[in-house]
């Protein structure tokens, strides 16, 4: 039984910096497509996570819960546990998680609901931002469409 989907991209800035490739970060991010590039480059500007020894990031590309399972707290529990356990899952230290709170479909080939009525879309985005905010995510100052979480700042579920 499928209850949803959670996918993303991990960027190991600590390893990139250890290898002396910090000047190639934008080039590396650009390999992942426009949305990932935009979110992660804005996160880099916001947090300076590429500086010094580097801070690793995870771009949460898709978080989708099937409609029959929504409203039960299951999505909140999944994302909370993922946030808590991501470093052990990847066997790498992850400081930041970033995302674009976008209404999506169950079909990854037709991901975003850009064709929905603008008022309905704005309400859905507002609800998604509220959901992610309740889990500790905040809007990026550099681009209010995107959100991020600093895992070093503890937030309860």
N, CA and C of each residue as an Amber inpcrd file, in Angstrom:
protein
   471
   0.8500000  -1.1640000   0.0000000   0.0000000   0.0000000   0.0000000
   0.9040000   1.2390000   0.0000000   0.6430000   2.1450000  -0.9120000
   1.4040000   3.3920000  -0.9890000   0.6340000   4.4810000  -0.2510000
   1.3110000   5.1250000   0.7030000   0.6650000   6.2150000   1.4300000
   1.1950000   7.5700000   1.0010000   2.3130000   7.5720000   0.2800000
   2.8660000   8.8380000  -0.1710000   4.2580000   8.6650000  -0.7330000
   4.9420000   9.7930000  -0.8170000   6.2780000   9.8000000  -1.4030000
   7.1060000  10.9110000  -0.7670000   8.3650000  10.6070000  -0.5220000
   9.3140000  11.5870000  -0.0160000  10.6130000  11.3730000  -0.7880000
  11.0170000  12.3770000  -1.5570000  12.2570000  12.2850000  -2.3260000
  12.9960000  13.6100000  -2.2320000  14.2820000  13.5560000  -2.5300000
  15.0570000  14.7890000  -2.4980000  16.4770000  14.5760000  -2.9560000
  17.2910000  15.6120000  -2.7490000  18.6920000  15.6160000  -3.1460000
  19.5510000  16.0100000  -1.9510000  20.6170000  15.2570000  -1.7460000
  21.5630000  15.5430000  -0.6700000  22.8040000  16.1850000  -1.2700000
  23.2510000  17.2830000  -0.6580000  24.4510000  17.9800000  -1.1120000
  25.4570000  18.0090000   0.0280000  26.5830000  17.3360000  -0.1810000
  27.6030000  17.1970000   0.8340000  28.6380000  18.3110000   0.6690000
  28.3370000  19.4900000   1.1990000  29.2480000  20.6360000   1.0970000
  30.5010000  20.4260000   1.9260000  30.4140000  19.6050000   2.9760000
  31.6150000  19.3130000   3.7630000  32.6400000  18.5870000   2.8930000
  32.1960000  17.5960000   2.1440000  33.1100000  16.8510000   1.2700000
  33.6050000  17.7280000   0.1200000  32.7100000  18.5330000  -0.4470000
  33.0970000  19.4380000  -1.5390000  34.1970000  20.3840000  -1.0770000
  34.0280000  20.9380000   0.1240000  35.0320000  21.8660000   0.6510000
  36.3340000  21.1620000   1.0010000  36.2510000  19.9240000   1.5410000
  37.4640000  19.1610000   1.8390000  38.2710000  18.8840000   0.5690000
  37.5610000  18.7090000  -0.5410000  38.2460000  18.4390000  -1.8110000
  38.6830000  19.7210000  -2.5160000  38.4160000  20.8790000  -1.8970000
  38.8300000  22.1490000  -2.4820000  38.0060000  22.5690000  -3.6760000
  36.7470000  22.1400000  -3.7190000  35.8790000  22.4440000  -4.8620000
  34.8000000  23.4750000  -4.5410000  34.9600000  24.2460000  -3.4540000
  33.9020000  25.1760000  -3.0460000  33.5670000  26.1970000  -4.1260000
  34.5110000  26.5170000  -4.9940000  34.2280000  27.4530000  -6.0790000
  33.3600000  26.8150000  -7.1700000  33.1310000  25.5170000  -7.0850000
  32.3240000  24.7890000  -8.0800000  30.9030000  24.5080000  -7.5980000
  30.5210000  25.0130000  -6.4330000  29.2170000  24.6750000  -5.8570000
  28.0700000  25.0530000  -6.7830000  28.0510000  26.2550000  -7.3200000
  26.9640000  26.6490000  -8.2120000  26.9390000  25.7820000  -9.4650000
  28.0960000  25.4280000  -9.9490000  28.1860000  24.5440000 -11.1180000
  27.5900000  23.1680000 -10.7960000  27.8770000  22.6620000  -9.6200000
  27.3430000  21.3720000  -9.1860000  25.8320000  21.4540000  -9.0210000
  25.3360000  22.4980000  -8.3500000  23.8930000  22.6550000  -8.1540000
  23.1590000  22.7870000  -9.4830000  23.7810000  23.4140000 -10.4410000
  23.1650000  23.6440000 -11.7450000  22.8930000  22.3370000 -12.4910000
  23.5320000  21.2520000 -12.0970000  23.3090000  19.9540000 -12.7280000
  21.9470000  19.3650000 -12.3850000  21.2640000  19.9170000 -11.3890000
  20.0370000  19.3140000 -10.8670000  18.7390000  19.9250000 -11.3630000
  18.7570000  20.8910000 -12.2230000  17.5290000  21.4880000 -12.7170000
  17.2290000  22.8000000 -12.0310000  16.3210000  23.5390000 -12.6490000
  16.0380000  24.9140000 -12.2330000  15.5530000  25.0430000 -10.7980000
  14.5850000  24.2120000 -10.3920000  14.0140000  24.3670000  -9.0570000
  15.0420000  24.0440000  -7.9780000  15.7320000  22.9200000  -8.1130000
  16.7410000  22.5500000  -7.1250000  17.8490000  23.5890000  -7.0800000
  18.2900000  24.0340000  -8.2450000  19.3240000  25.0710000  -8.2940000
  18.8620000  26.3230000  -7.5670000  17.6450000  26.7810000  -7.8440000
  17.1380000  28.0150000  -7.2540000  16.9940000  27.8920000  -5.7310000
  16.3940000  26.8100000  -5.2750000  16.1930000  26.6210000  -3.8350000
  17.5330000  26.5410000  -3.1130000  18.4310000  25.7130000  -3.6220000
  19.7100000  25.4930000  -2.9370000  20.6400000  26.6990000  -3.0330000
  20.6310000  27.3980000  -4.1610000  21.4780000  28.5910000  -4.2480000
  20.9470000  29.6870000  -3.3290000  19.6190000  29.8020000  -3.1960000
  19.0520000  30.7580000  -2.2410000  19.3930000  30.3590000  -0.8100000
  19.3690000  29.0620000  -0.5190000  19.7440000  28.5950000   0.8180000
  21.2120000  28.9110000   1.0990000  22.0500000  28.7460000   0.0950000
  23.4720000  29.0840000   0.2570000  23.6450000  30.5690000   0.5850000
  22.8920000  31.4280000  -0.1000000  22.9700000  32.8630000   0.1830000
  22.4630000  33.1630000   1.5890000  21.3850000  32.4920000   1.9600000
  20.7260000  32.7300000   3.2410000  21.5960000  32.2950000   4.4270000
  22.2140000  31.1280000   4.3280000  22.8740000  30.5130000   5.4800000
  24.3970000  30.4850000   5.3920000  24.9240000  30.7670000   4.2100000
  26.3820000  30.6710000   3.9850000  26.8800000  29.2450000   4.2680000
  26.0390000  28.2460000   3.9920000  26.3630000  26.8510000   4.3090000
  27.5420000  26.3100000   3.5070000  27.9660000  27.0110000   2.4950000
  29.0960000  26.5730000   1.6730000  30.4260000  27.1110000   2.2020000
  30.3810000  28.0010000   3.1720000  31.5980000  28.6330000   3.7100000
  32.3030000  27.7240000   4.7230000  33.5430000  28.0250000   4.9870000
  34.3140000  27.2960000   6.0000000  34.4110000  25.8230000   5.6630000
  34.0650000  24.9980000   6.6410000  34.0880000  23.5490000   6.4210000
  32.8580000  23.0750000   5.6590000  31.8660000  23.9510000   5.5060000
  30.6400000  23.6020000   4.7900000  29.6130000  22.9290000   5.6820000
  28.3620000  23.1530000   5.3780000  27.2480000  22.5260000   6.0810000
  26.4010000  21.8040000   5.0310000  26.1310000  20.5330000   5.2420000
  25.3890000  19.7310000   4.2780000  23.9150000  20.1040000   4.2560000
  23.3190000  19.9590000   3.0730000  21.8990000  20.2880000   2.9220000
  21.1650000  19.1540000   2.2140000  19.8770000  19.0900000   2.4750000
  18.9840000  18.1670000   1.7930000  17.8500000  18.9840000   1.2090000
  17.6870000  18.9030000  -0.1040000  16.5610000  19.5580000  -0.7630000
  15.4230000  18.5500000  -0.8190000  14.3610000  18.8200000  -0.0850000
  13.1650000  17.9760000  -0.0910000  12.3850000  18.3170000  -1.3550000
  12.5500000  17.4930000  -2.3640000  11.9680000  17.7580000  -3.6720000
  10.4840000  17.4440000  -3.7030000  10.0980000  16.2960000  -3.1710000
   8.6840000  15.9000000  -3.1630000   8.3190000  15.3370000  -1.7950000
   7.2500000  15.8710000  -1.2440000   6.6380000  15.2630000  -0.0610000
   5.1610000  15.2360000  -0.3410000   4.6520000  14.0500000  -0.5910000
   3.2670000  13.8830000  -1.0090000   2.6270000  12.7840000  -0.1750000
   1.4670000  13.0790000   0.3730000   0.6710000  12.0930000   1.1020000
  -0.6270000  11.8860000   0.3160000  -0.9700000  10.6300000   0.0670000
  -2.2090000  10.3120000  -0.6510000  -3.4030000  10.9210000   0.1000000
  -4.3900000  11.4350000  -0.6420000  -5.5340000  12.1160000  -0.0080000
  -6.2290000  11.3010000   1.0880000  -6.3350000   9.9820000   0.9270000
  -7.0060000   9.1510000   1.9370000  -6.2930000   9.1420000   3.2800000
  -5.0090000   9.5220000   3.3030000  -4.2240000   9.4830000   4.5350000
  -3.9660000  10.8660000   5.1190000  -4.4950000  11.8910000   4.4770000
  -4.2790000  13.2590000   4.9670000  -5.1930000  13.5640000   6.1470000
  -4.7480000  14.4620000   6.9870000  -5.5740000  14.9200000   8.1080000
  -5.4690000  14.0490000   9.3440000  -4.7000000  12.9780000   9.2680000
  -4.5810000  12.0640000  10.4060000  -3.3150000  12.3250000  11.2300000
  -2.4640000  13.2360000  10.7460000  -1.2020000  13.4930000  11.4250000
  -0.0740000  12.6120000  10.9120000  -0.3840000  11.7220000   9.9800000
   0.6240000  10.8050000   9.4500000   1.7310000  11.5520000   8.7120000
   1.3700000  12.5320000   7.8850000   2.3680000  13.3170000   7.1640000
   3.2920000  14.0570000   8.1150000   2.7230000  14.6330000   9.1420000
   3.5120000  15.3480000  10.1620000   4.4760000  14.3910000  10.8480000
   3.9890000  13.2020000  11.2060000   4.8370000  12.2220000  11.8750000
   5.9680000  11.7460000  10.9580000   5.6450000  11.4860000   9.6940000
   6.6660000  11.0360000   8.7400000   7.7440000  12.0980000   8.5760000
   7.3310000  13.3350000   8.3350000   8.3110000  14.3990000   8.1050000
   9.1100000  14.7030000   9.3750000   8.4590000  14.6650000  10.5180000
   9.1760000  14.8910000  11.7780000  10.2470000  13.8120000  11.9780000
   9.8700000  12.5590000  11.7920000  10.8300000  11.4650000  11.9650000
  11.9320000  11.5120000  10.9130000  11.5910000  11.9000000   9.7050000
  12.6090000  12.0490000   8.6750000  13.5950000  13.1410000   9.0690000
  13.0680000  14.2570000   9.5390000  13.9140000  15.3810000   9.9740000
  14.8550000  14.9590000  11.1000000  14.3580000  14.2020000  12.0360000
  15.1470000  13.7590000  13.1810000  16.2030000  12.7320000  12.7630000
  15.8700000  11.8680000  11.8180000  16.7300000  10.7270000  11.4820000
  17.5050000  10.8490000  10.1790000  17.3880000  11.9490000   9.4730000
  18.0060000  12.0520000   8.1500000  19.5150000  11.8230000   8.1840000
  20.1950000  12.3590000   9.1670000  21.6540000  12.1880000   9.2230000
  22.0440000  10.7220000   9.3750000  21.3300000   9.9850000  10.2140000
  21.6570000   8.5610000  10.3610000  21.2270000   7.7730000   9.1210000
  20.1530000   8.1690000   8.4620000  19.7270000   7.4940000   7.2300000
  20.7660000   7.6450000   6.1220000  21.3380000   8.8330000   6.0190000
  22.3200000   9.1080000   4.9640000  23.7460000   8.8090000   5.4080000
  23.9030000   8.5480000   6.7000000  25.2340000   8.3610000   7.2740000
  26.1190000   9.5860000   7.0110000  25.5070000  10.7410000   7.0180000
  26.1850000  12.0260000   6.8180000  25.4720000  13.0610000   7.6730000
  26.2090000  14.0500000   8.1440000  25.6230000  15.1230000   8.9270000
  24.8540000  16.0760000   8.0050000  23.5770000  16.2610000   8.2590000
  22.7530000  17.1840000   7.4700000  22.3090000  18.3040000   8.3960000
  22.6890000  19.5190000   8.0670000  22.2720000  20.6470000   8.9000000
  20.9820000  21.2740000   8.4000000  20.8900000  21.4980000   7.0940000
  19.7480000  22.2350000   6.5390000  18.8830000  21.3520000   5.6480000
  17.5820000  21.5850000   5.7430000  16.6330000  21.0080000   4.8000000
  15.9160000  22.1830000   4.1330000  15.7410000  22.1020000   2.8290000
  15.1050000  23.1930000   2.0870000  14.0170000  22.6360000   1.1810000
  12.9980000  23.4590000   0.9130000  11.8890000  23.0140000   0.0690000
  11.1440000  24.1890000  -0.5350000  10.3100000  23.8620000  -1.4950000
   9.3770000  24.8010000  -2.1150000   7.9920000  24.2770000  -1.7790000
   7.2390000  24.9280000  -0.8990000   5.9180000  24.4280000  -0.5190000
   4.9190000  24.6410000  -1.6570000   4.8590000  23.6620000  -2.5180000
   4.1110000  23.7370000  -3.7650000   3.0480000  22.6460000  -3.7890000
   1.7950000  22.9750000  -4.0950000   0.7930000  21.9140000  -4.2360000
   1.2060000  20.9930000  -5.3880000   1.3060000  19.7010000  -5.1030000
   1.7470000  18.7580000  -6.1250000   0.7130000  17.6630000  -6.3340000
   0.9100000  16.8870000  -7.3770000   0.0430000  15.7620000  -7.6840000
   0.7400000  14.4640000  -7.2900000   0.0250000  13.3750000  -7.3880000
   0.6130000  12.0640000  -7.1170000   1.5010000  11.6050000  -8.2660000
   1.4190000  12.2750000  -9.3940000   2.1720000  11.9040000 -10.5920000
   3.4270000  12.7580000 -10.7110000   4.6150000  12.1840000 -10.4660000
   5.8550000  12.9750000 -10.5370000   6.1310000  13.5710000 -11.9140000
   5.5480000  13.0060000 -12.9670000   5.7710000  13.5730000 -14.3000000
   4.9100000  14.8200000 -14.5220000   3.8820000  15.0100000 -13.7050000
   3.0420000  16.2100000 -13.7360000   3.0020000  16.7350000 -12.3120000
   4.1400000  17.1750000 -11.8530000   4.3900000  17.4450000 -10.4460000
   3.5170000  18.5510000  -9.8710000   3.6980000  19.7690000 -10.3250000
   3.0660000  20.9320000  -9.7170000   1.6680000  21.1750000 -10.2640000
   0.8270000  21.7310000  -9.4310000  -0.5370000  22.0780000  -9.8390000
  -0.6020000  23.5340000 -10.2990000   0.2830000  23.8970000 -11.2310000
   0.3150000  25.2720000 -11.7150000  -0.9640000  25.6750000 -12.4370000
  -1.6980000  24.7070000 -12.9410000  -2.8990000  25.0380000 -13.7120000
  -4.1390000  25.2370000 -12.8230000  -4.0070000  25.1130000 -11.5190000
  -5.1740000  25.3030000 -10.6470000  -5.5010000  26.7900000 -10.5100000
  -6.7150000  27.0690000 -10.1690000  -7.1910000  28.4390000  -9.9380000
  -6.2370000  29.1490000  -8.9670000  -5.8620000  30.3880000  -9.3050000
  -4.8370000  31.1220000  -8.5370000  -5.2290000  31.3070000  -7.0680000
  -6.5120000  31.5850000  -6.7990000  -6.9410000  31.7540000  -5.4070000
  -6.8380000  30.4370000  -4.6330000  -7.2580000  29.3470000  -5.2730000
  -7.1650000  28.0350000  -4.6350000  -5.6950000  27.6770000  -4.4170000
  -4.8570000  27.9520000  -5.4160000  -3.4170000  27.6590000  -5.2980000
  -2.8070000  28.4500000  -4.1410000  -3.1380000  29.7430000  -4.0400000
  -2.5980000  30.5790000  -2.9600000  -3.0170000  30.0590000  -1.5900000
  -4.2690000  29.5830000  -1.4670000  -4.7310000  29.0060000  -0.2000000
  -3.9560000  27.7310000   0.1290000  -3.7320000  26.8930000  -0.8830000
  -2.9790000  25.6440000  -0.6700000  -1.5380000  25.9490000  -0.2580000
  -0.9080000  26.9250000  -0.9120000   0.4680000  27.2980000  -0.5570000
   0.4960000  27.8220000   0.8760000  -0.4710000  28.6500000   1.2440000
  -0.5360000  29.1770000   2.6120000  -0.6850000  28.0390000   3.6230000
  -1.5310000  27.0590000   3.3080000  -1.7060000  25.9040000   4.1980000
  -0.4210000  25.0860000   4.2990000   0.2470000  24.8860000   3.1680000
   1.5090000  24.1430000   3.1770000   2.5720000  24.8750000   3.9930000
   2.6400000  26.1930000   3.8400000   3.6040000  26.9670000   4.6180000
   3.2970000  26.8560000   6.1100000   2.0350000  26.8540000   6.4590000
   1.6470000  26.6690000   7.8630000   2.0700000  25.3020000   8.3860000
   1.8590000  24.2680000   7.5720000   2.2580000  22.9160000   7.9440000
   3.7640000  22.8420000   8.1630000   4.5370000  23.3160000   7.1970000
   5.9960000  23.2510000   7.3220000   6.5060000  24.1500000   8.4510000
   5.8780000  25.2980000   8.6490000   6.2680000  26.1870000   9.7610000
   6.0770000  25.4960000  11.1060000   4.9990000  24.7320000  11.2210000
   4.7310000  24.0260000  12.4800000   5.8000000  22.9860000  12.7860000
   6.5830000  22.6030000  11.7740000   7.6640000  21.6380000  11.9630000
   9.0340000  22.3170000  12.0340000   9.0340000  23.6520000  12.1090000
  10.2860000  24.3850000  12.2900000  10.8560000  25.0280000  11.0420000
  10.2450000  24.8190000   9.8850000  10.7230000  25.4640000   8.6660000
  10.3520000  26.9350000   8.7050000  11.1660000  27.7670000   8.0560000
  10.8450000  29.1870000   7.9540000  11.1270000  29.6600000   6.5320000
  10.4610000  30.7430000   6.1650000  10.6720000  31.3200000   4.8340000
  12.0900000  31.8520000   4.7160000  12.6470000  31.7100000   3.5230000
  13.9550000  32.2950000   3.2640000  13.7810000  33.7900000   3.0490000
  14.6510000  34.5800000   3.6240000  14.6160000  36.0230000   3.3970000
  14.9350000  36.3570000   1.9480000  15.8110000  35.5650000   1.3400000
  16.2560000  35.8410000  -0.0310000  15.1870000  35.5190000  -1.0660000
  14.2250000  34.6340000  -0.7380000  13.1360000  34.2950000  -1.6440000
  12.0140000  33.6880000  -0.8100000  10.9560000  34.4500000  -0.5780000
   9.8700000  34.0500000   0.3200000   9.1060000  32.8160000  -0.1780000
   9.2990000  32.4290000  -1.4510000   8.6200000  31.2290000  -1.9470000
   9.2150000  29.9650000  -1.3440000  10.4590000  30.0180000  -0.8960000
  11.1640000  28.8480000  -0.4040000  11.2470000  28.8470000   1.1170000
  11.3870000  27.6510000   1.6750000  11.4950000  27.4980000   3.1180000
  12.6810000  26.6010000   3.4400000  13.1950000  26.7710000   4.6610000
  14.2720000  25.8950000   5.1110000  14.1790000  25.6590000   6.6020000
  14.8720000  24.6180000   7.0230000  14.9360000  24.2260000   8.4180000
  16.4000000  24.0830000   8.7960000  16.7760000  24.6970000   9.8890000
  18.1090000  24.4900000  10.4600000  17.9500000  23.4060000  11.5130000
  18.4340000  22.2160000  11.2270000  18.2630000  21.0750000  12.1250000
  19.0020000  21.2590000  13.4450000  19.9240000  22.2080000  13.5190000
  20.6340000  22.4580000  14.7630000  19.7760000  23.2480000  15.7500000
  18.7010000  23.8410000  15.2830000  17.7420000  24.5320000  16.1540000
  16.6200000  23.5520000  16.4660000  16.5200000  23.1390000  17.7090000
  15.5300000  22.1200000  18.0920000  14.1320000  22.6860000  18.0870000
  13.2160000  21.9210000  17.4780000  11.7890000  22.2540000  17.4790000
  11.0330000  20.9660000  17.7560000  10.0650000  21.0280000  18.6380000
   9.2870000  19.8240000  18.9500000   8.2520000  19.6000000  17.8580000
   7.6690000  18.4110000  17.8380000   6.6990000  18.0530000  16.7890000
   5.3420000  18.6830000  17.0280000
